[in-house]
mmCIF file with all atom_site columns, C-alpha atoms in Angstrom:
data_model
loop_
_atom_site.group_PDB
_atom_site.id
_atom_site.type_symbol
_atom_site.label_atom_id
_atom_site.label_alt_id
_atom_site.label_comp_id
_atom_site.label_asym_id
_atom_site.label_entity_id
_atom_site.label_seq_id
_atom_site.pdbx_PDB_ins_code
_atom_site.Cartn_x
_atom_site.Cartn_y
_atom_site.Cartn_z
_atom_site.occupancy
_atom_site.B_iso_or_equiv
_atom_site.pdbx_formal_charge
_atom_site.auth_seq_id
_atom_site.auth_comp_id
_atom_site.auth_asym_id
_atom_site.auth_atom_id
_atom_site.pdbx_PDB_model_num
ATOM 1   C CA . ALA T 1 1   ? -2.900  -13.824 6.823   1.00 81.00 ? 1   ALA T CA 1
ATOM 2   C CA . ASP T 1 2   ? -3.755  -10.019 6.020   1.00 84.00 ? 2   ASP T CA 1
ATOM 3   C CA . GLY T 1 3   ? -5.830  -11.223 3.174   1.00 89.00 ? 3   GLY T CA 1
ATOM 4   C CA . LEU T 1 4   ? -6.344  -13.519 0.181   1.00 93.00 ? 4   LEU T CA 1
ATOM 5   C CA . LEU T 1 5   ? -5.504  -12.811 -3.412  1.00 95.00 ? 5   LEU T CA 1
ATOM 6   C CA . LEU T 1 6   ? -7.257  -14.577 -6.260  1.00 96.00 ? 6   LEU T CA 1
ATOM 7   C CA . LEU T 1 7   ? -4.936  -14.570 -9.532  1.00 96.00 ? 7   LEU T CA 1
ATOM 8   C CA . SER T 1 8   ? -6.457  -15.229 -12.982 1.00 96.00 ? 8   SER T CA 1
ATOM 9   C CA . LYS T 1 9   ? -4.501  -15.137 -16.176 1.00 95.00 ? 9   LYS T CA 1
ATOM 10  C CA . ILE T 1 10  ? -6.081  -13.231 -19.216 1.00 95.00 ? 10  ILE T CA 1
ATOM 11  C CA . ASP T 1 11  ? -3.095  -13.768 -21.462 1.00 94.00 ? 11  ASP T CA 1
ATOM 12  C CA . ASP T 1 12  ? 0.790   -13.915 -20.988 1.00 91.00 ? 12  ASP T CA 1
ATOM 13  C CA . THR T 1 13  ? 1.218   -10.468 -19.268 1.00 95.00 ? 13  THR T CA 1
ATOM 14  C CA . ASN T 1 14  ? -2.404  -9.422  -18.429 1.00 97.00 ? 14  ASN T CA 1
ATOM 15  C CA . LEU T 1 15  ? -3.985  -10.528 -15.143 1.00 98.00 ? 15  LEU T CA 1
ATOM 16  C CA . THR T 1 16  ? -6.859  -9.896  -12.856 1.00 97.00 ? 16  THR T CA 1
ATOM 17  C CA . MET T 1 17  ? -6.778  -9.556  -9.005  1.00 97.00 ? 17  MET T CA 1
ATOM 18  C CA . ARG T 1 18  ? -9.477  -10.045 -6.479  1.00 96.00 ? 18  ARG T CA 1
ATOM 19  C CA . LEU T 1 19  ? -8.572  -9.250  -2.934  1.00 95.00 ? 19  LEU T CA 1
ATOM 20  C CA . TYR T 1 20  ? -10.542 -10.367 0.157   1.00 95.00 ? 20  TYR T CA 1
ATOM 21  C CA . ASN T 1 21  ? -9.441  -9.033  3.643   1.00 93.00 ? 21  ASN T CA 1
ATOM 22  C CA . SER T 1 22  ? -8.813  -11.270 6.433   1.00 92.00 ? 22  SER T CA 1
ATOM 23  C CA . ASP T 1 23  ? -12.517 -10.475 7.706   1.00 93.00 ? 23  ASP T CA 1
ATOM 24  C CA . GLY T 1 24  ? -13.815 -11.871 4.413   1.00 93.00 ? 24  GLY T CA 1
ATOM 25  C CA . SER T 1 25  ? -14.765 -8.285  3.015   1.00 93.00 ? 25  SER T CA 1
ATOM 26  C CA . LEU T 1 26  ? -13.484 -7.177  -0.559  1.00 93.00 ? 26  LEU T CA 1
ATOM 27  C CA . ALA T 1 27  ? -10.787 -4.543  -0.986  1.00 93.00 ? 27  ALA T CA 1
ATOM 28  C CA . GLU T 1 28  ? -10.459 -2.598  -4.303  1.00 93.00 ? 28  GLU T CA 1
ATOM 29  C CA . MET T 1 29  ? -6.751  -2.465  -4.189  1.00 94.00 ? 29  MET T CA 1
ATOM 30  C CA . SER T 1 30  ? -3.452  -3.452  -2.337  1.00 94.00 ? 30  SER T CA 1
ATOM 31  C CA . GLY T 1 31  ? -0.079  -1.931  -3.383  1.00 94.00 ? 31  GLY T CA 1
ATOM 32  C CA . ASN T 1 32  ? 1.786   -4.912  -1.449  1.00 94.00 ? 32  ASN T CA 1
ATOM 33  C CA . GLY T 1 33  ? -0.642  -7.532  -2.526  1.00 95.00 ? 33  GLY T CA 1
ATOM 34  C CA . ILE T 1 34  ? -0.318  -6.634  -6.200  1.00 97.00 ? 34  ILE T CA 1
ATOM 35  C CA . ARG T 1 35  ? 3.442   -7.216  -5.953  1.00 96.00 ? 35  ARG T CA 1
ATOM 36  C CA . CYS T 1 36  ? 2.799   -10.488 -4.444  1.00 96.00 ? 36  CYS T CA 1
ATOM 37  C CA . LEU T 1 37  ? 0.313   -11.281 -7.245  1.00 97.00 ? 37  LEU T CA 1
ATOM 38  C CA . ALA T 1 38  ? 2.922   -10.287 -9.831  1.00 97.00 ? 38  ALA T CA 1
ATOM 39  C CA . GLN T 1 39  ? 5.732   -12.565 -8.410  1.00 97.00 ? 39  GLN T CA 1
ATOM 40  C CA . ALA T 1 40  ? 3.268   -15.511 -8.011  1.00 96.00 ? 40  ALA T CA 1
ATOM 41  C CA . ALA T 1 41  ? 2.502   -14.981 -11.883 1.00 96.00 ? 41  ALA T CA 1
ATOM 42  C CA . TYR T 1 42  ? 6.240   -14.588 -12.535 1.00 96.00 ? 42  TYR T CA 1
ATOM 43  C CA . MET T 1 43  ? 6.938   -17.939 -11.119 1.00 95.00 ? 43  MET T CA 1
ATOM 44  C CA . LEU T 1 44  ? 3.682   -19.793 -12.105 1.00 93.00 ? 44  LEU T CA 1
ATOM 45  C CA . TYR T 1 45  ? 3.765   -18.740 -15.663 1.00 93.00 ? 45  TYR T CA 1
ATOM 46  C CA . GLY T 1 46  ? 7.837   -19.537 -16.130 1.00 91.00 ? 46  GLY T CA 1
ATOM 47  C CA . HIS T 1 47  ? 8.815   -15.866 -17.063 1.00 94.00 ? 47  HIS T CA 1
ATOM 48  C CA . THR T 1 48  ? 12.400  -14.853 -17.233 1.00 94.00 ? 48  THR T CA 1
ATOM 49  C CA . GLY T 1 49  ? 13.991  -11.616 -17.278 1.00 96.00 ? 49  GLY T CA 1
ATOM 50  C CA . ASN T 1 50  ? 12.051  -8.139  -16.775 1.00 97.00 ? 50  ASN T CA 1
ATOM 51  C CA . VAL T 1 51  ? 8.365   -8.462  -17.242 1.00 97.00 ? 51  VAL T CA 1
ATOM 52  C CA . ASP T 1 52  ? 5.561   -5.674  -17.331 1.00 97.00 ? 52  ASP T CA 1
ATOM 53  C CA . TYR T 1 53  ? 2.024   -6.839  -16.056 1.00 98.00 ? 53  TYR T CA 1
ATOM 54  C CA . THR T 1 54  ? -1.148  -5.192  -16.520 1.00 98.00 ? 54  THR T CA 1
ATOM 55  C CA . VAL T 1 55  ? -3.389  -6.165  -13.671 1.00 98.00 ? 55  VAL T CA 1
ATOM 56  C CA . ALA T 1 56  ? -7.274  -5.546  -13.564 1.00 97.00 ? 56  ALA T CA 1
ATOM 57  C CA . THR T 1 57  ? -8.231  -4.772  -10.025 1.00 96.00 ? 57  THR T CA 1
ATOM 58  C CA . ASP T 1 58  ? -11.587 -3.306  -8.637  1.00 94.00 ? 58  ASP T CA 1
ATOM 59  C CA . ALA T 1 59  ? -9.637  0.226   -8.405  1.00 93.00 ? 59  ALA T CA 1
ATOM 60  C CA . GLY T 1 60  ? -8.961  0.044   -12.195 1.00 94.00 ? 60  GLY T CA 1
ATOM 61  C CA . PRO T 1 61  ? -5.800  -1.263  -14.087 1.00 96.00 ? 61  PRO T CA 1
ATOM 62  C CA . ARG T 1 62  ? -2.457  -1.074  -12.580 1.00 96.00 ? 62  ARG T CA 1
ATOM 63  C CA . ARG T 1 63  ? 0.899   -1.819  -14.283 1.00 97.00 ? 63  ARG T CA 1
ATOM 64  C CA . VAL T 1 64  ? 3.490   -3.655  -12.693 1.00 98.00 ? 64  VAL T CA 1
ATOM 65  C CA . GLU T 1 65  ? 7.021   -3.833  -13.689 1.00 98.00 ? 65  GLU T CA 1
ATOM 66  C CA . VAL T 1 66  ? 8.986   -6.811  -12.273 1.00 98.00 ? 66  VAL T CA 1
ATOM 67  C CA . GLN T 1 67  ? 12.576  -7.205  -12.082 1.00 97.00 ? 67  GLN T CA 1
ATOM 68  C CA . PRO T 1 68  ? 13.893  -10.384 -10.621 1.00 97.00 ? 68  PRO T CA 1
ATOM 69  C CA . LEU T 1 69  ? 16.722  -10.067 -8.076  1.00 96.00 ? 69  LEU T CA 1
ATOM 70  C CA . ASN T 1 70  ? 17.439  -13.802 -7.381  1.00 95.00 ? 70  ASN T CA 1
ATOM 71  C CA . ALA T 1 71  ? 15.681  -17.132 -7.270  1.00 92.00 ? 71  ALA T CA 1
ATOM 72  C CA . THR T 1 72  ? 13.195  -15.905 -4.493  1.00 95.00 ? 72  THR T CA 1
ATOM 73  C CA . THR T 1 73  ? 12.984  -12.008 -4.812  1.00 96.00 ? 73  THR T CA 1
ATOM 74  C CA . ILE T 1 74  ? 11.753  -9.693  -7.226  1.00 96.00 ? 74  ILE T CA 1
ATOM 75  C CA . ASN T 1 75  ? 11.706  -5.810  -7.303  1.00 97.00 ? 75  ASN T CA 1
ATOM 76  C CA . ALA T 1 76  ? 8.410   -4.588  -8.162  1.00 97.00 ? 76  ALA T CA 1
ATOM 77  C CA . SER T 1 77  ? 7.536   -0.923  -9.276  1.00 97.00 ? 77  SER T CA 1
ATOM 78  C CA . VAL T 1 78  ? 3.536   -0.579  -9.175  1.00 97.00 ? 78  VAL T CA 1
ATOM 79  C CA . ASP T 1 79  ? 1.711   2.183   -11.109 1.00 96.00 ? 79  ASP T CA 1
ATOM 80  C CA . MET T 1 80  ? -0.886  3.115   -8.168  1.00 95.00 ? 80  MET T CA 1
ATOM 81  C CA . GLY T 1 81  ? -2.901  5.270   -10.456 1.00 89.00 ? 81  GLY T CA 1
ATOM 82  C CA . LEU T 1 82  ? -4.192  8.908   -9.504  1.00 88.00 ? 82  LEU T CA 1
ATOM 83  C CA . ILE T 1 83  ? -4.242  10.244  -6.043  1.00 91.00 ? 83  ILE T CA 1
ATOM 84  C CA . GLY T 1 84  ? -7.265  11.921  -4.973  1.00 92.00 ? 84  GLY T CA 1
ATOM 85  C CA . SER T 1 85  ? -8.890  13.541  -2.029  1.00 93.00 ? 85  SER T CA 1
ATOM 86  C CA . LEU T 1 86  ? -11.771 12.230  -0.008  1.00 94.00 ? 86  LEU T CA 1
ATOM 87  C CA . ASP T 1 87  ? -14.452 13.773  2.470   1.00 94.00 ? 87  ASP T CA 1
ATOM 88  C CA . GLU T 1 88  ? -13.746 13.364  6.228   1.00 93.00 ? 88  GLU T CA 1
ATOM 89  C CA . PRO T 1 89  ? -14.908 9.525   7.070   1.00 93.00 ? 89  PRO T CA 1
ATOM 90  C CA . ALA T 1 90  ? -17.895 9.016   9.168   1.00 92.00 ? 90  ALA T CA 1
ATOM 91  C CA . ASN T 1 91  ? -17.303 8.981   12.907  1.00 93.00 ? 91  ASN T CA 1
ATOM 92  C CA . TRP T 1 92  ? -14.002 10.789  12.506  1.00 93.00 ? 92  TRP T CA 1
ATOM 93  C CA . ASN T 1 93  ? -14.581 13.212  15.294  1.00 91.00 ? 93  ASN T CA 1
ATOM 94  C CA . SER T 1 94  ? -14.601 10.333  17.699  1.00 91.00 ? 94  SER T CA 1
ATOM 95  C CA . LEU T 1 95  ? -10.740 10.153  17.266  1.00 90.00 ? 95  LEU T CA 1
ATOM 96  C CA . GLY T 1 96  ? -10.432 13.340  19.182  1.00 86.00 ? 96  GLY T CA 1
ATOM 97  C CA . THR T 1 97  ? -7.602  14.759  16.901  1.00 83.00 ? 97  THR T CA 1
ATOM 98  C CA . ASN T 1 98  ? -6.198  18.069  17.839  1.00 83.00 ? 98  ASN T CA 1
ATOM 99  C CA . PRO T 1 99  ? -7.538  20.390  14.862  1.00 83.00 ? 99  PRO T CA 1
ATOM 100 C CA . ASP T 1 100 ? -3.802  21.931  14.662  1.00 84.00 ? 100 ASP T CA 1
ATOM 101 C CA . ARG T 1 101 ? -2.423  18.451  13.927  1.00 89.00 ? 101 ARG T CA 1
ATOM 102 C CA . PRO T 1 102 ? -2.080  17.729  9.998   1.00 95.00 ? 102 PRO T CA 1
ATOM 103 C CA . VAL T 1 103 ? -4.697  15.169  8.827   1.00 96.00 ? 103 VAL T CA 1
ATOM 104 C CA . ALA T 1 104 ? -5.252  14.205  5.201   1.00 96.00 ? 104 ALA T CA 1
ATOM 105 C CA . HIS T 1 105 ? -8.025  11.956  3.731   1.00 97.00 ? 105 HIS T CA 1
ATOM 106 C CA . ILE T 1 106 ? -6.821  10.251  0.427   1.00 96.00 ? 106 ILE T CA 1
ATOM 107 C CA . SER T 1 107 ? -7.856  8.043   -2.090  1.00 95.00 ? 107 SER T CA 1
ATOM 108 C CA . VAL T 1 108 ? -5.416  5.406   -3.636  1.00 95.00 ? 108 VAL T CA 1
ATOM 109 C CA . GLY T 1 109 ? -8.128  3.470   -5.436  1.00 93.00 ? 109 GLY T CA 1
ATOM 110 C CA . ASN T 1 110 ? -9.199  2.653   -1.660  1.00 95.00 ? 110 ASN T CA 1
ATOM 111 C CA . PRO T 1 111 ? -9.780  5.117   1.196   1.00 96.00 ? 111 PRO T CA 1
ATOM 112 C CA . HIS T 1 112 ? -7.187  6.392   3.542   1.00 97.00 ? 112 HIS T CA 1
ATOM 113 C CA . SER T 1 113 ? -6.933  8.769   6.412   1.00 97.00 ? 113 SER T CA 1
ATOM 114 C CA . VAL T 1 114 ? -3.545  9.780   7.514   1.00 98.00 ? 114 VAL T CA 1
ATOM 115 C CA . VAL T 1 115 ? -2.569  11.542  10.879  1.00 97.00 ? 115 VAL T CA 1
ATOM 116 C CA . SER T 1 116 ? 0.557   13.317  11.735  1.00 96.00 ? 116 SER T CA 1
ATOM 117 C CA . VAL T 1 117 ? 1.931   12.313  15.225  1.00 95.00 ? 117 VAL T CA 1
ATOM 118 C CA . GLU T 1 118 ? 5.185   12.778  17.029  1.00 93.00 ? 118 GLU T CA 1
ATOM 119 C CA . ASP T 1 119 ? 6.021   9.121   17.696  1.00 95.00 ? 119 ASP T CA 1
ATOM 120 C CA . VAL T 1 120 ? 4.100   6.109   15.847  1.00 96.00 ? 120 VAL T CA 1
ATOM 121 C CA . ALA T 1 121 ? 5.090   3.762   18.847  1.00 95.00 ? 121 ALA T CA 1
ATOM 122 C CA . ASP T 1 122 ? 3.342   5.959   21.276  1.00 94.00 ? 122 ASP T CA 1
ATOM 123 C CA . VAL T 1 123 ? -0.261  5.756   19.790  1.00 94.00 ? 123 VAL T CA 1
ATOM 124 C CA . ASP T 1 124 ? -3.046  3.236   20.664  1.00 95.00 ? 124 ASP T CA 1
ATOM 125 C CA . LEU T 1 125 ? -3.547  2.381   16.880  1.00 96.00 ? 125 LEU T CA 1
ATOM 126 C CA . GLN T 1 126 ? -5.918  -0.483  17.575  1.00 96.00 ? 126 GLN T CA 1
ATOM 127 C CA . THR T 1 127 ? -8.396  1.794   19.579  1.00 96.00 ? 127 THR T CA 1
ATOM 128 C CA . LEU T 1 128 ? -8.279  4.470   17.032  1.00 95.00 ? 128 LEU T CA 1
ATOM 129 C CA . GLY T 1 129 ? -8.550  2.293   14.107  1.00 96.00 ? 129 GLY T CA 1
ATOM 130 C CA . ALA T 1 130 ? -11.727 0.501   15.377  1.00 95.00 ? 130 ALA T CA 1
ATOM 131 C CA . LEU T 1 131 ? -13.308 3.821   15.621  1.00 96.00 ? 131 LEU T CA 1
ATOM 132 C CA . VAL T 1 132 ? -13.157 4.248   11.885  1.00 96.00 ? 132 VAL T CA 1
ATOM 133 C CA . PRO T 1 133 ? -13.131 0.706   10.518  1.00 94.00 ? 133 PRO T CA 1
ATOM 134 C CA . HIS T 1 134 ? -14.253 1.549   7.003   1.00 94.00 ? 134 HIS T CA 1
ATOM 135 C CA . VAL T 1 135 ? -11.198 3.318   6.194   1.00 96.00 ? 135 VAL T CA 1
ATOM 136 C CA . ASN T 1 136 ? -7.374  2.520   6.347   1.00 97.00 ? 136 ASN T CA 1
ATOM 137 C CA . LEU T 1 137 ? -5.796  4.513   9.133   1.00 98.00 ? 137 LEU T CA 1
ATOM 138 C CA . GLU T 1 138 ? -2.367  5.609   8.875   1.00 98.00 ? 138 GLU T CA 1
ATOM 139 C CA . ILE T 1 139 ? 0.011   7.432   11.662  1.00 97.00 ? 139 ILE T CA 1
ATOM 140 C CA . VAL T 1 140 ? 2.881   9.049   10.247  1.00 98.00 ? 140 VAL T CA 1
ATOM 141 C CA . ALA T 1 141 ? 6.051   10.826  11.898  1.00 97.00 ? 141 ALA T CA 1
ATOM 142 C CA . PRO T 1 142 ? 8.814   12.269  9.853   1.00 96.00 ? 142 PRO T CA 1
ATOM 143 C CA . GLY T 1 143 ? 12.280  10.862  9.456   1.00 95.00 ? 143 GLY T CA 1
ATOM 144 C CA . PRO T 1 144 ? 14.537  9.703   10.596  1.00 96.00 ? 144 PRO T CA 1
ATOM 145 C CA . GLU T 1 145 ? 16.299  10.453  7.418   1.00 96.00 ? 145 GLU T CA 1
ATOM 146 C CA . ALA T 1 146 ? 15.412  14.005  5.793   1.00 94.00 ? 146 ALA T CA 1
ATOM 147 C CA . HIS T 1 147 ? 13.701  12.154  2.681   1.00 95.00 ? 147 HIS T CA 1
ATOM 148 C CA . ALA T 1 148 ? 11.802  9.540   4.871   1.00 97.00 ? 148 ALA T CA 1
ATOM 149 C CA . ILE T 1 149 ? 8.625   8.875   7.058   1.00 98.00 ? 149 ILE T CA 1
ATOM 150 C CA . THR T 1 150 ? 7.866   6.296   9.617   1.00 98.00 ? 150 THR T CA 1
ATOM 151 C CA . MET T 1 151 ? 4.322   4.887   9.417   1.00 98.00 ? 151 MET T CA 1
ATOM 152 C CA . ARG T 1 152 ? 1.930   2.416   10.934  1.00 98.00 ? 152 ARG T CA 1
ATOM 153 C CA . VAL T 1 153 ? -1.384  1.276   9.749   1.00 98.00 ? 153 VAL T CA 1
ATOM 154 C CA . HIS T 1 154 ? -4.728  -0.043  10.660  1.00 97.00 ? 154 HIS T CA 1
ATOM 155 C CA . GLU T 1 155 ? -6.233  -1.562  7.721   1.00 96.00 ? 155 GLU T CA 1
ATOM 156 C CA . ARG T 1 156 ? -9.839  -1.654  7.003   1.00 95.00 ? 156 ARG T CA 1
ATOM 157 C CA . GLY T 1 157 ? -11.126 -5.348  7.119   1.00 94.00 ? 157 GLY T CA 1
ATOM 158 C CA . SER T 1 158 ? -7.599  -6.466  8.697   1.00 94.00 ? 158 SER T CA 1
ATOM 159 C CA . GLY T 1 159 ? -6.741  -4.393  11.800  1.00 95.00 ? 159 GLY T CA 1
ATOM 160 C CA . ILE T 1 160 ? -3.080  -3.751  12.415  1.00 96.00 ? 160 ILE T CA 1
ATOM 161 C CA . THR T 1 161 ? -0.662  -4.926  9.695   1.00 96.00 ? 161 THR T CA 1
ATOM 162 C CA . LEU T 1 162 ? 2.797   -4.894  9.495   1.00 95.00 ? 162 LEU T CA 1
ATOM 163 C CA . ALA T 1 163 ? 2.895   -2.880  6.082   1.00 95.00 ? 163 ALA T CA 1
ATOM 164 C CA . CYS T 1 164 ? 0.455   -1.208  3.602   1.00 96.00 ? 164 CYS T CA 1
ATOM 165 C CA . GLY T 1 165 ? 1.520   -0.275  0.159   1.00 96.00 ? 165 GLY T CA 1
ATOM 166 C CA . SER T 1 166 ? -1.299  1.999   -0.792  1.00 96.00 ? 166 SER T CA 1
ATOM 167 C CA . GLY T 1 167 ? -1.061  3.465   2.776   1.00 97.00 ? 167 GLY T CA 1
ATOM 168 C CA . ALA T 1 168 ? 2.560   4.252   2.030   1.00 97.00 ? 168 ALA T CA 1
ATOM 169 C CA . CYS T 1 169 ? 1.538   6.204   -1.078  1.00 97.00 ? 169 CYS T CA 1
ATOM 170 C CA . ALA T 1 170 ? -1.069  8.138   0.767   1.00 96.00 ? 170 ALA T CA 1
ATOM 171 C CA . SER T 1 171 ? 1.155   9.000   3.513   1.00 97.00 ? 171 SER T CA 1
ATOM 172 C CA . ALA T 1 172 ? 4.097   10.026  1.242   1.00 96.00 ? 172 ALA T CA 1
ATOM 173 C CA . VAL T 1 173 ? 1.704   12.471  -0.350  1.00 94.00 ? 173 VAL T CA 1
ATOM 174 C CA . ALA T 1 174 ? 0.720   13.633  2.885   1.00 95.00 ? 174 ALA T CA 1
ATOM 175 C CA . ALA T 1 175 ? 4.123   14.143  3.893   1.00 95.00 ? 175 ALA T CA 1
ATOM 176 C CA . LYS T 1 176 ? 5.244   15.982  0.966   1.00 93.00 ? 176 LYS T CA 1
ATOM 177 C CA . ALA T 1 177 ? 2.152   18.388  1.460   1.00 92.00 ? 177 ALA T CA 1
ATOM 178 C CA . TRP T 1 178 ? 3.015   18.808  5.078   1.00 95.00 ? 178 TRP T CA 1
ATOM 179 C CA . GLY T 1 179 ? 6.664   19.592  4.386   1.00 94.00 ? 179 GLY T CA 1
ATOM 180 C CA . PHE T 1 180 ? 7.864   16.329  6.077   1.00 95.00 ? 180 PHE T CA 1
ATOM 181 C CA . VAL T 1 181 ? 10.055  15.626  3.279   1.00 94.00 ? 181 VAL T CA 1
ATOM 182 C CA . PRO T 1 182 ? 11.610  18.251  0.797   1.00 91.00 ? 182 PRO T CA 1
ATOM 183 C CA . ALA T 1 183 ? 9.298   18.957  -2.272  1.00 84.00 ? 183 ALA T CA 1
ATOM 184 C CA . SER T 1 184 ? 12.321  18.211  -4.357  1.00 86.00 ? 184 SER T CA 1
ATOM 185 C CA . ALA T 1 185 ? 13.066  14.653  -2.999  1.00 88.00 ? 185 ALA T CA 1
ATOM 186 C CA . PRO T 1 186 ? 12.235  12.297  -6.134  1.00 89.00 ? 186 PRO T CA 1
ATOM 187 C CA . GLU T 1 187 ? 11.193  9.525   -3.834  1.00 95.00 ? 187 GLU T CA 1
ATOM 188 C CA . VAL T 1 188 ? 9.934   9.315   -0.322  1.00 96.00 ? 188 VAL T CA 1
ATOM 189 C CA . LEU T 1 189 ? 11.328  6.333   1.858   1.00 98.00 ? 189 LEU T CA 1
ATOM 190 C CA . VAL T 1 190 ? 8.505   4.830   4.068   1.00 98.00 ? 190 VAL T CA 1
ATOM 191 C CA . HIS T 1 191 ? 9.557   2.537   7.100   1.00 98.00 ? 191 HIS T CA 1
ATOM 192 C CA . MET T 1 192 ? 7.024   0.255   8.290   1.00 97.00 ? 192 MET T CA 1
ATOM 193 C CA . ASP T 1 193 ? 7.184   -2.568  10.847  1.00 96.00 ? 193 ASP T CA 1
ATOM 194 C CA . GLY T 1 194 ? 7.258   -5.045  7.864   1.00 94.00 ? 194 GLY T CA 1
ATOM 195 C CA . GLY T 1 195 ? 9.970   -3.252  6.054   1.00 94.00 ? 195 GLY T CA 1
ATOM 196 C CA . ASP T 1 196 ? 10.540  -0.368  3.610   1.00 96.00 ? 196 ASP T CA 1
ATOM 197 C CA . ALA T 1 197 ? 9.074   0.740   0.594   1.00 96.00 ? 197 ALA T CA 1
ATOM 198 C CA . ARG T 1 198 ? 9.709   3.627   -1.865  1.00 97.00 ? 198 ARG T CA 1
ATOM 199 C CA . VAL T 1 199 ? 7.072   6.040   -3.229  1.00 97.00 ? 199 VAL T CA 1
ATOM 200 C CA . ARG T 1 200 ? 7.558   8.185   -6.304  1.00 95.00 ? 200 ARG T CA 1
ATOM 201 C CA . ILE T 1 201 ? 5.042   10.951  -6.806  1.00 90.00 ? 201 ILE T CA 1
ATOM 202 C CA . ASP T 1 202 ? 4.716   12.692  -10.151 1.00 87.00 ? 202 ASP T CA 1
ATOM 203 C CA . ALA T 1 203 ? 3.959   16.410  -9.218  1.00 78.00 ? 203 ALA T CA 1
ATOM 204 C CA . THR T 1 204 ? 2.336   17.121  -12.633 1.00 79.00 ? 204 THR T CA 1
ATOM 205 C CA . THR T 1 205 ? -0.013  14.140  -13.040 1.00 78.00 ? 205 THR T CA 1
ATOM 206 C CA . SER T 1 206 ? -0.461  13.059  -9.400  1.00 77.00 ? 206 SER T CA 1
ATOM 207 C CA . GLN T 1 207 ? 0.374   9.728   -10.165 1.00 88.00 ? 207 GLN T CA 1
ATOM 208 C CA . ALA T 1 208 ? 1.931   7.486   -7.371  1.00 93.00 ? 208 ALA T CA 1
ATOM 209 C CA . THR T 1 209 ? 4.597   4.695   -7.994  1.00 96.00 ? 209 THR T CA 1
ATOM 210 C CA . LEU T 1 210 ? 5.202   2.196   -5.291  1.00 97.00 ? 210 LEU T CA 1
ATOM 211 C CA . ILE T 1 211 ? 8.598   0.413   -5.546  1.00 97.00 ? 211 ILE T CA 1
ATOM 212 C CA . GLY T 1 212 ? 9.796   -2.546  -3.355  1.00 95.00 ? 212 GLY T CA 1
ATOM 213 C CA . PRO T 1 213 ? 10.775  -6.130  -3.051  1.00 95.00 ? 213 PRO T CA 1
ATOM 214 C CA . SER T 1 214 ? 8.500   -9.264  -2.981  1.00 95.00 ? 214 SER T CA 1
ATOM 215 C CA . VAL T 1 215 ? 10.009  -12.475 -1.349  1.00 95.00 ? 215 VAL T CA 1
ATOM 216 C CA . PHE T 1 216 ? 8.872   -15.893 -1.902  1.00 95.00 ? 216 PHE T CA 1
ATOM 217 C CA . ILE T 1 217 ? 8.214   -17.623 1.324   1.00 92.00 ? 217 ILE T CA 1
ATOM 218 C CA . ALA T 1 218 ? 6.384   -21.163 0.512   1.00 91.00 ? 218 ALA T CA 1
ATOM 219 C CA . ASN T 1 219 ? 3.867   -22.828 -1.412  1.00 88.00 ? 219 ASN T CA 1
ATOM 220 C CA . VAL T 1 220 ? 0.976   -24.055 0.421   1.00 85.00 ? 220 VAL T CA 1
ATOM 221 C CA . VAL T 1 221 ? -1.434  -26.930 -0.858  1.00 84.00 ? 221 VAL T CA 1
ATOM 222 C CA . PHE T 1 222 ? -4.946  -27.053 0.271   1.00 78.00 ? 222 PHE T CA 1
ATOM 223 C CA . HIS T 1 223 ? -6.766  -30.308 0.898   1.00 83.00 ? 223 HIS T CA 1
ATOM 224 C CA . VAL T 1 224 ? -10.773 -30.117 0.467   1.00 75.00 ? 224 VAL T CA 1
#
């Protein structure tokens, strides 16, 4: 698995999330993970209809709006908090990126470096990600739709993963700044190997909202 989420219940709609990466390190936040956590809470606590959760994370509280779609799938909208800028991470020059290539270092409660490329499939992401293992590294290309981008990610503590919710938010912010999508587009569609997500950026507050499904796969029982 990409990581392990620990869920605690404060009261009916207030939760806590602790996230461990696959290498055992702690992560402050996960946009996809918090959607999975909200679905687990929804199923475990017998909720019905639409529910709003407030989840305490190491990056601060996050609001998750859950809308059930069927017995195994929810749609979740996550308030990902304020988007901020970061300094260039250590060892960044080792990647050898062209100085003319758009790059953005962005905080979504956790650190991201987003790099523009022509074709996300034509990049040795494993090698590049290993050079900056303390940051989430996203490579992004525009399209194919006018309001969309295509993204791959090497995640801190997990390596290459099929999708990253906080990375989708960071990439959407960068894509808008670079003109990859129209400034007037209300949402950015982010294509990832594991599926698509939508990101809404509030131009006034710099708040990001991550929107997409979470699908129940199985219950797992551990015997110790």
